[in-house]
mmCIF file of C-alpha atoms in Angstrom:
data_model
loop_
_atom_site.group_PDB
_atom_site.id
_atom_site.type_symbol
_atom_site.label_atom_id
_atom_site.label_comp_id
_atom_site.label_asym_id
_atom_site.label_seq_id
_atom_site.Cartn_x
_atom_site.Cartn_y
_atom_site.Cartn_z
ATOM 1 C CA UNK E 80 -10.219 -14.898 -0.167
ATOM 2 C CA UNK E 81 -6.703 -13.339 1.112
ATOM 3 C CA UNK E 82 -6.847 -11.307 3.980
ATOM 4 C CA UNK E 83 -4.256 -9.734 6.134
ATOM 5 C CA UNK E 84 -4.923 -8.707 9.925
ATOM 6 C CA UNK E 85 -2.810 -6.552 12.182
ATOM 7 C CA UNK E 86 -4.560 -7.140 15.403
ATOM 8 C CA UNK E 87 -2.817 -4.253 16.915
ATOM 9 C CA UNK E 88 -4.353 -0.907 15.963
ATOM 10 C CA UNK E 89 -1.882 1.081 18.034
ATOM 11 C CA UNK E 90 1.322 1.188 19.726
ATOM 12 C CA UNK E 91 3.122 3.610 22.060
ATOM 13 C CA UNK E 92 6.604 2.926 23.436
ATOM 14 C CA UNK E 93 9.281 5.334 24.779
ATOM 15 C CA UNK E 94 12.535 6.024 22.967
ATOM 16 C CA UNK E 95 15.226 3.099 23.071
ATOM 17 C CA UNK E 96 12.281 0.300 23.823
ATOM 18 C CA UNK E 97 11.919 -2.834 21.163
ATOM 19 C CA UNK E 98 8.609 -3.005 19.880
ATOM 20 C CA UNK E 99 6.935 -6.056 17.878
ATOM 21 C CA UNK E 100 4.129 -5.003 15.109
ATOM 22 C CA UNK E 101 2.273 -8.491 14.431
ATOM 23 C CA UNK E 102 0.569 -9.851 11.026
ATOM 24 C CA UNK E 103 -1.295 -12.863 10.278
ATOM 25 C CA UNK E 104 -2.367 -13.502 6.604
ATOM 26 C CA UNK E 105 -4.766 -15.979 5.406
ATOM 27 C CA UNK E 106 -4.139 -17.100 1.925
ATOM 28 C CA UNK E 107 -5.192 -20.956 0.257
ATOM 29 C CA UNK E 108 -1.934 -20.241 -2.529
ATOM 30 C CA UNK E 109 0.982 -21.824 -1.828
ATOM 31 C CA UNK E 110 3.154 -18.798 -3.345
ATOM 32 C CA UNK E 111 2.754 -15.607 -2.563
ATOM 33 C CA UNK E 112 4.648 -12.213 -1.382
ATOM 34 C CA UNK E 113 4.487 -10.326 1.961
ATOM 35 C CA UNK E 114 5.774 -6.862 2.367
ATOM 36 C CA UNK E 115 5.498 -4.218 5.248
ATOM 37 C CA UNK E 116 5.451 -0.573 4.228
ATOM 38 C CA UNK E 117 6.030 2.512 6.427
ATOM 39 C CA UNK E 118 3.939 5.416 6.234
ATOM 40 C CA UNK E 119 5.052 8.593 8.084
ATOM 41 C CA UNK E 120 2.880 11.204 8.514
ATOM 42 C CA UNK E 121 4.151 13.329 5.196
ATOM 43 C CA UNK E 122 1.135 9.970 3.490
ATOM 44 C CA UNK E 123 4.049 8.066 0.992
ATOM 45 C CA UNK E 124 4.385 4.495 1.558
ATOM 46 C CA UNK E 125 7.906 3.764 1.773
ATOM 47 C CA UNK E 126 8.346 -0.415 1.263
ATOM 48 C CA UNK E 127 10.816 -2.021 3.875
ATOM 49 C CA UNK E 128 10.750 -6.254 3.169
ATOM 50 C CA UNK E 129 9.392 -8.432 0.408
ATOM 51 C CA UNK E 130 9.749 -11.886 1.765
ATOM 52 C CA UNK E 131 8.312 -15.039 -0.937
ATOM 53 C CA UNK E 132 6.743 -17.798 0.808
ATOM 54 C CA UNK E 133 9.334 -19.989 0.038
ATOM 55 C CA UNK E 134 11.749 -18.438 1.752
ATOM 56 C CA UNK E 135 11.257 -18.424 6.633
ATOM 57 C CA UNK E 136 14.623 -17.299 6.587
ATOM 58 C CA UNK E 137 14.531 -14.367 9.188
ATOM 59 C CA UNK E 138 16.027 -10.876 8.198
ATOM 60 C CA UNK E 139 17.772 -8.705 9.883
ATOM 61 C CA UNK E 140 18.407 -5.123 8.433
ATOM 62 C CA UNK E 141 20.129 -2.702 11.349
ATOM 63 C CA UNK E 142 17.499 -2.187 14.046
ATOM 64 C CA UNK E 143 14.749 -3.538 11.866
ATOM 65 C CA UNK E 144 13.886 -7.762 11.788
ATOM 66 C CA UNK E 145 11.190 -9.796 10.314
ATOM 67 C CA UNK E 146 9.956 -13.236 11.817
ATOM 68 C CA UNK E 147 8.216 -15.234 8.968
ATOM 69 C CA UNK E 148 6.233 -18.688 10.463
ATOM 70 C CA UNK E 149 4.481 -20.660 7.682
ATOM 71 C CA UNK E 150 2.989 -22.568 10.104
ATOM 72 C CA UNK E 151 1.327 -19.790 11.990
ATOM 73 C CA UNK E 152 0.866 -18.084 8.680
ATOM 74 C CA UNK E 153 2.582 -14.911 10.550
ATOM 75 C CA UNK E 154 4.844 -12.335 9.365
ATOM 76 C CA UNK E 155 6.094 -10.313 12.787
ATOM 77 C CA UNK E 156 8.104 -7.014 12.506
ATOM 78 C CA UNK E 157 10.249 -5.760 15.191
ATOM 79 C CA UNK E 158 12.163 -2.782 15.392
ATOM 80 C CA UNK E 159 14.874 -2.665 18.231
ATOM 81 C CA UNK E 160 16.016 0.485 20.400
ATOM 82 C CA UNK E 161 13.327 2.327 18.671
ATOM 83 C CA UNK E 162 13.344 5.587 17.768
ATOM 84 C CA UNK E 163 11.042 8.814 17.395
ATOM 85 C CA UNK E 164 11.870 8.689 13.688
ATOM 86 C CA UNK E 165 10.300 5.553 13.846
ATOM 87 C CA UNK E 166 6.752 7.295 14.269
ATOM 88 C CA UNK E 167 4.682 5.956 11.789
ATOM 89 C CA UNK E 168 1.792 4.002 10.260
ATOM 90 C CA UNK E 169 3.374 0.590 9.264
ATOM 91 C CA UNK E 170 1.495 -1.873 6.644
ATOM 92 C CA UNK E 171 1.536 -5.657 6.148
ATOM 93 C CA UNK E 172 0.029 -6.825 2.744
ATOM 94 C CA UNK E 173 0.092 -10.288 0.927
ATOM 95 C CA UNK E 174 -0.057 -10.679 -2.764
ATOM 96 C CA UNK E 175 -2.192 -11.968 -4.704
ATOM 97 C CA UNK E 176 -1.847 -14.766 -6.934
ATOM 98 C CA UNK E 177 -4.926 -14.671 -8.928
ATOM 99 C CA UNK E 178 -3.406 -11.486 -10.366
ATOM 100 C CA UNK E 179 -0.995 -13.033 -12.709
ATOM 101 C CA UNK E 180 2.752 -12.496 -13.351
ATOM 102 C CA UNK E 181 4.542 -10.320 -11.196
ATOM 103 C CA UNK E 182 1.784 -7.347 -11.875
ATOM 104 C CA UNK E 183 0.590 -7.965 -8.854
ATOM 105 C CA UNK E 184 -2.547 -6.526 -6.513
ATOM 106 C CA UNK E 185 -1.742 -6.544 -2.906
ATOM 107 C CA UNK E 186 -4.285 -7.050 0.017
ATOM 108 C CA UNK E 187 -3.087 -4.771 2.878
ATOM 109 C CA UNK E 188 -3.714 -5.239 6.360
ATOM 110 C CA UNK E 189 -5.446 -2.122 8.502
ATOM 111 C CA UNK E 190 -2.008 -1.116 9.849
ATOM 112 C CA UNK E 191 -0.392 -0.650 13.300
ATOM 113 C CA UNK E 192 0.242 3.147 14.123
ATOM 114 C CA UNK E 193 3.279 3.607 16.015
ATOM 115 C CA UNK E 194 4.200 6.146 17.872
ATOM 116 C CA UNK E 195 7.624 6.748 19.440
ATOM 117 C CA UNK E 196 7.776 9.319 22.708
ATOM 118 C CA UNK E 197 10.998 10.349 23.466
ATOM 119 C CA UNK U 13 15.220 11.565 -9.829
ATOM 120 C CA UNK U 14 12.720 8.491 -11.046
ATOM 121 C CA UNK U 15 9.406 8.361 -9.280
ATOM 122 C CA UNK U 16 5.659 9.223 -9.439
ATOM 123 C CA UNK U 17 3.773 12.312 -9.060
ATOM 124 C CA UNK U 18 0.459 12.852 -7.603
ATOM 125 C CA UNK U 19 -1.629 16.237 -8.066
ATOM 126 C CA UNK U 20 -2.874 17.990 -6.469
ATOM 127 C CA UNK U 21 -2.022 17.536 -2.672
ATOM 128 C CA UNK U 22 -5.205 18.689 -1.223
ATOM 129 C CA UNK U 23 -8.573 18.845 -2.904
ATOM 130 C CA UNK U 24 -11.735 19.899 -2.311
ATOM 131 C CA UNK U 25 -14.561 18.894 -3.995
ATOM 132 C CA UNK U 26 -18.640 20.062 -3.787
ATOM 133 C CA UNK U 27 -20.785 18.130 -3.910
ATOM 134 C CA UNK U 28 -22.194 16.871 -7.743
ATOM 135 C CA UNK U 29 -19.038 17.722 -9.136
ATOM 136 C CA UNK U 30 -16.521 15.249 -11.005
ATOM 137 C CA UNK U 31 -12.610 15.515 -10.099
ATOM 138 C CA UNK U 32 -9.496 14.512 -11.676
ATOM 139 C CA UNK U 33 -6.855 13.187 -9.770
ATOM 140 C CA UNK U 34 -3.289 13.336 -11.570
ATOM 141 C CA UNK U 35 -0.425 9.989 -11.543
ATOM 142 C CA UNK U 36 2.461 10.393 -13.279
ATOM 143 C CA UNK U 37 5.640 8.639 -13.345
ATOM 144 C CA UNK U 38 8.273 8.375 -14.879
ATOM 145 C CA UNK U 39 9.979 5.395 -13.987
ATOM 146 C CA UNK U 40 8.522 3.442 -16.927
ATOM 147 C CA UNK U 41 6.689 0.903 -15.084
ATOM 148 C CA UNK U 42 4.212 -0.990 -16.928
ATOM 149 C CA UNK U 43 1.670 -1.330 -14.180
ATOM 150 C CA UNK U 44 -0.270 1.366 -11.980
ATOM 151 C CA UNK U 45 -2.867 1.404 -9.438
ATOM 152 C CA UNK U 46 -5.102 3.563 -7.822
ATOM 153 C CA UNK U 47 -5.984 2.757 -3.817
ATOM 154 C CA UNK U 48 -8.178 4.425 -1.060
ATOM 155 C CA UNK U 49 -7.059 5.132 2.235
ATOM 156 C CA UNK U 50 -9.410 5.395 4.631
ATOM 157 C CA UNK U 51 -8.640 6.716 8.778
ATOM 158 C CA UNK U 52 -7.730 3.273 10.331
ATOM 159 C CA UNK U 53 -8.476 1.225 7.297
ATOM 160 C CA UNK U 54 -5.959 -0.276 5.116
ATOM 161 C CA UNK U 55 -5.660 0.558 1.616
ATOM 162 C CA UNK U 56 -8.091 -0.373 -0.860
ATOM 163 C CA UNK U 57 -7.735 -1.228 -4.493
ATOM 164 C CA UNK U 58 -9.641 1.007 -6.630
ATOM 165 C CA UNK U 59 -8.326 0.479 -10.678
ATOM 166 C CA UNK U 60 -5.365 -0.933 -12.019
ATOM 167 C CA UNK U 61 -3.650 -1.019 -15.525
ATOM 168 C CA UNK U 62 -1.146 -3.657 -16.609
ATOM 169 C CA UNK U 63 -0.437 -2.158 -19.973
ATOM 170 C CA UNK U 64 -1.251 1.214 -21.863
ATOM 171 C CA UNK U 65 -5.407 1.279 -23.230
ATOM 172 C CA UNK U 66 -6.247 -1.601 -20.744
ATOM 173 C CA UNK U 67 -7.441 -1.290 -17.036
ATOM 174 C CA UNK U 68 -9.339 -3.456 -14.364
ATOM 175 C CA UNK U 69 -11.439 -2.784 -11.301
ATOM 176 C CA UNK U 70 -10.602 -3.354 -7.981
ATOM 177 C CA UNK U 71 -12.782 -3.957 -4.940
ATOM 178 C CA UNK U 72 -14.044 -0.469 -4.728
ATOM 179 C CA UNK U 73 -14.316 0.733 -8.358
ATOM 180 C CA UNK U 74 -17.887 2.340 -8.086
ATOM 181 C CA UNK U 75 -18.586 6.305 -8.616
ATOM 182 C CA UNK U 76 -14.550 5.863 -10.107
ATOM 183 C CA UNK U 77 -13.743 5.695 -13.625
ATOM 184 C CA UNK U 78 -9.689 5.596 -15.014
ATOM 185 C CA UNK U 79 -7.979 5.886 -18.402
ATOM 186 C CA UNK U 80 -3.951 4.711 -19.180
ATOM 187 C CA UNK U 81 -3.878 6.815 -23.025
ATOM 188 C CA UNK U 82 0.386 6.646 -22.101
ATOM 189 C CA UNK U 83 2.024 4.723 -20.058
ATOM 190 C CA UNK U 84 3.421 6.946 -17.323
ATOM 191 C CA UNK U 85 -0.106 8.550 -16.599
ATOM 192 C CA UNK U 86 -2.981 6.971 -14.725
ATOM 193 C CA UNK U 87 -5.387 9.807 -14.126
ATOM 194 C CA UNK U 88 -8.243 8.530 -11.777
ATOM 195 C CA UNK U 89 -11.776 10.572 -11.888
ATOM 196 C CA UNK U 90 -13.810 11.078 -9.092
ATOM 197 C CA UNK U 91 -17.402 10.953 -10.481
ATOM 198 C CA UNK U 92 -20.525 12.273 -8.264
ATOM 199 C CA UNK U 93 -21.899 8.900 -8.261
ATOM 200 C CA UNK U 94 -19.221 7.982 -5.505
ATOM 201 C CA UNK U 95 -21.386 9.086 -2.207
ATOM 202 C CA UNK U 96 -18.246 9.119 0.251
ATOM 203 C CA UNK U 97 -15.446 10.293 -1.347
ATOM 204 C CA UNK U 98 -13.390 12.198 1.346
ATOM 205 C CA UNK U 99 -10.203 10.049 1.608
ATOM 206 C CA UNK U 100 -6.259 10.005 1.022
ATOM 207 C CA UNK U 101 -5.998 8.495 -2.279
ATOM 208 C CA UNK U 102 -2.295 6.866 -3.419
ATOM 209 C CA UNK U 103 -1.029 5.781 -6.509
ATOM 210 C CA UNK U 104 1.051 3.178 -7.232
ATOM 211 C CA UNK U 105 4.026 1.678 -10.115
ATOM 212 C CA UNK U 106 5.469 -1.725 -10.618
ATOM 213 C CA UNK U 107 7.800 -3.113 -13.937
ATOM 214 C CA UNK U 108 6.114 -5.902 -15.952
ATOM 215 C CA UNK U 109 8.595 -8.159 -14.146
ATOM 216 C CA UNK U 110 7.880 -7.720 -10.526
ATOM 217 C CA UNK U 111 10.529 -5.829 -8.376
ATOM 218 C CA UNK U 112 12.437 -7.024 -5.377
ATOM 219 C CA UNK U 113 10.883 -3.176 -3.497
ATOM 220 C CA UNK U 114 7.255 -4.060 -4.475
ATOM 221 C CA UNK U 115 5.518 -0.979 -5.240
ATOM 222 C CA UNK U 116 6.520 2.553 -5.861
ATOM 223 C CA UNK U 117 4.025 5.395 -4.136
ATOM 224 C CA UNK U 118 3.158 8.482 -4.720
ATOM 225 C CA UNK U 119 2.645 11.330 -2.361
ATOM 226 C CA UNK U 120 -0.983 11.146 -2.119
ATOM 227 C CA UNK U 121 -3.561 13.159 -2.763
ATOM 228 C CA UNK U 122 -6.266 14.447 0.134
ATOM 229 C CA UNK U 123 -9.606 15.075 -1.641
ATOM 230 C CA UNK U 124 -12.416 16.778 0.898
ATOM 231 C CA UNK U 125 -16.004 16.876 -0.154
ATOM 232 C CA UNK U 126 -17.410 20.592 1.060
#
């Protein structure tokens, strides 16, 4: 069975600070899809990354980067010189292969809320 | 603009009583899903629907039933058989062919048992 864990329940940092949100996924499949969604308070999940599992290439986009490790089977998020924009509920999920196609169901993980004091 | 609607926003529900919760979109995805948020839980997979007239349940599919009669609506019923259903409930949209920005969300809608 797939499951996704973000050990970290919650997170409080002041304005300007880098902050690391952590995932670890289990999965046996050898291809998959991990994403991390942001949920701010107004409830809609906006989607940030998709990375496949063929591809550890980190990404950078502005203050946001993702750290993918195969071999720790982790999927870490950090956002740099945070902001109180930032404030939010974030998700890491995994796909699910046993879904078929691209149609796929995602497992989410618990999520990290962040919060961002000024 | 392209995206999916959820309605109502807030709901309240007695207890016994069946409710209808409203997905729309109009992006023309070919798959939808219903999930269950719960506080400090992730989300849960309810129903999904790959294609208009057919539909599968998720890990949580009791007291919940779902029709897809067109393909831009995926209105999910709350039956009284479901004995906790005070959550935030979000839909979801994906093309047949995957997308590089996984899912599209709705807003949500809050249903409260009174």
């Amino acid at each position: 069975a797939q499951k996704v864990t973000q050990a970290q329940t919650e997170i409080s940092v002041v304005e300007k600070e880098d902050v690391t949100l952590d995932c670890v996924y289990e999965t046996r499949d050898t291809t998959y899809y991990l994403f991390w969604y942001k949920q701010p308070p107004s409830g809609e999940l906006v989607f940030l990354i998709r990375r496949n599992s063929f591809d550890e290439q980190n990404e950078i986009s502005g203050r946001y980067s993702w750290n993918f490790q195969k071999s720790t089977s982790s999927f870490n998020f950090t956002i740099t010189a945070s902001q109180v924009v930032d404030s939010a509920v974030y998700f890491c999920a995994l796909s699910d292969p046993n879904s078929g196609g691209s149609n796929y169901k995602l497992t989410f993980g618990k999520g990290t809320l962040l919060t961002v004091n000024p | 603009d392209g995206g999916i609607t959820q309605s109502p926003k807030y709901l309240f529900r007695k207890e016994g009583q069946n409710v209808t919760l409203s997905c729309e979109q109009n992006l023309n995805h070919d798959a939808m899903y219903w999930y269950r948020q719960d506080p400090g839980q992730g989300l849960r997979l309810i129903y999904y629907s790959q294609i208009v007239n057919d539909f599968q349940k998720g890990d949580i599919a009791e007291g919940y039933s779902v029709s897809r009669e067109k393909k831009e609506s995926f209105p999910l019923t709350v039956t009284s058989a479901q004995k906790n259903p005070t959550a935030f409930y979000l839909c979801a949209s994906i093309p047949a062919g995957g997308s590089a920005y996984g899912y599209t969300f709705g807003s949500g809608t809050r249903l409260t048992v009174v």
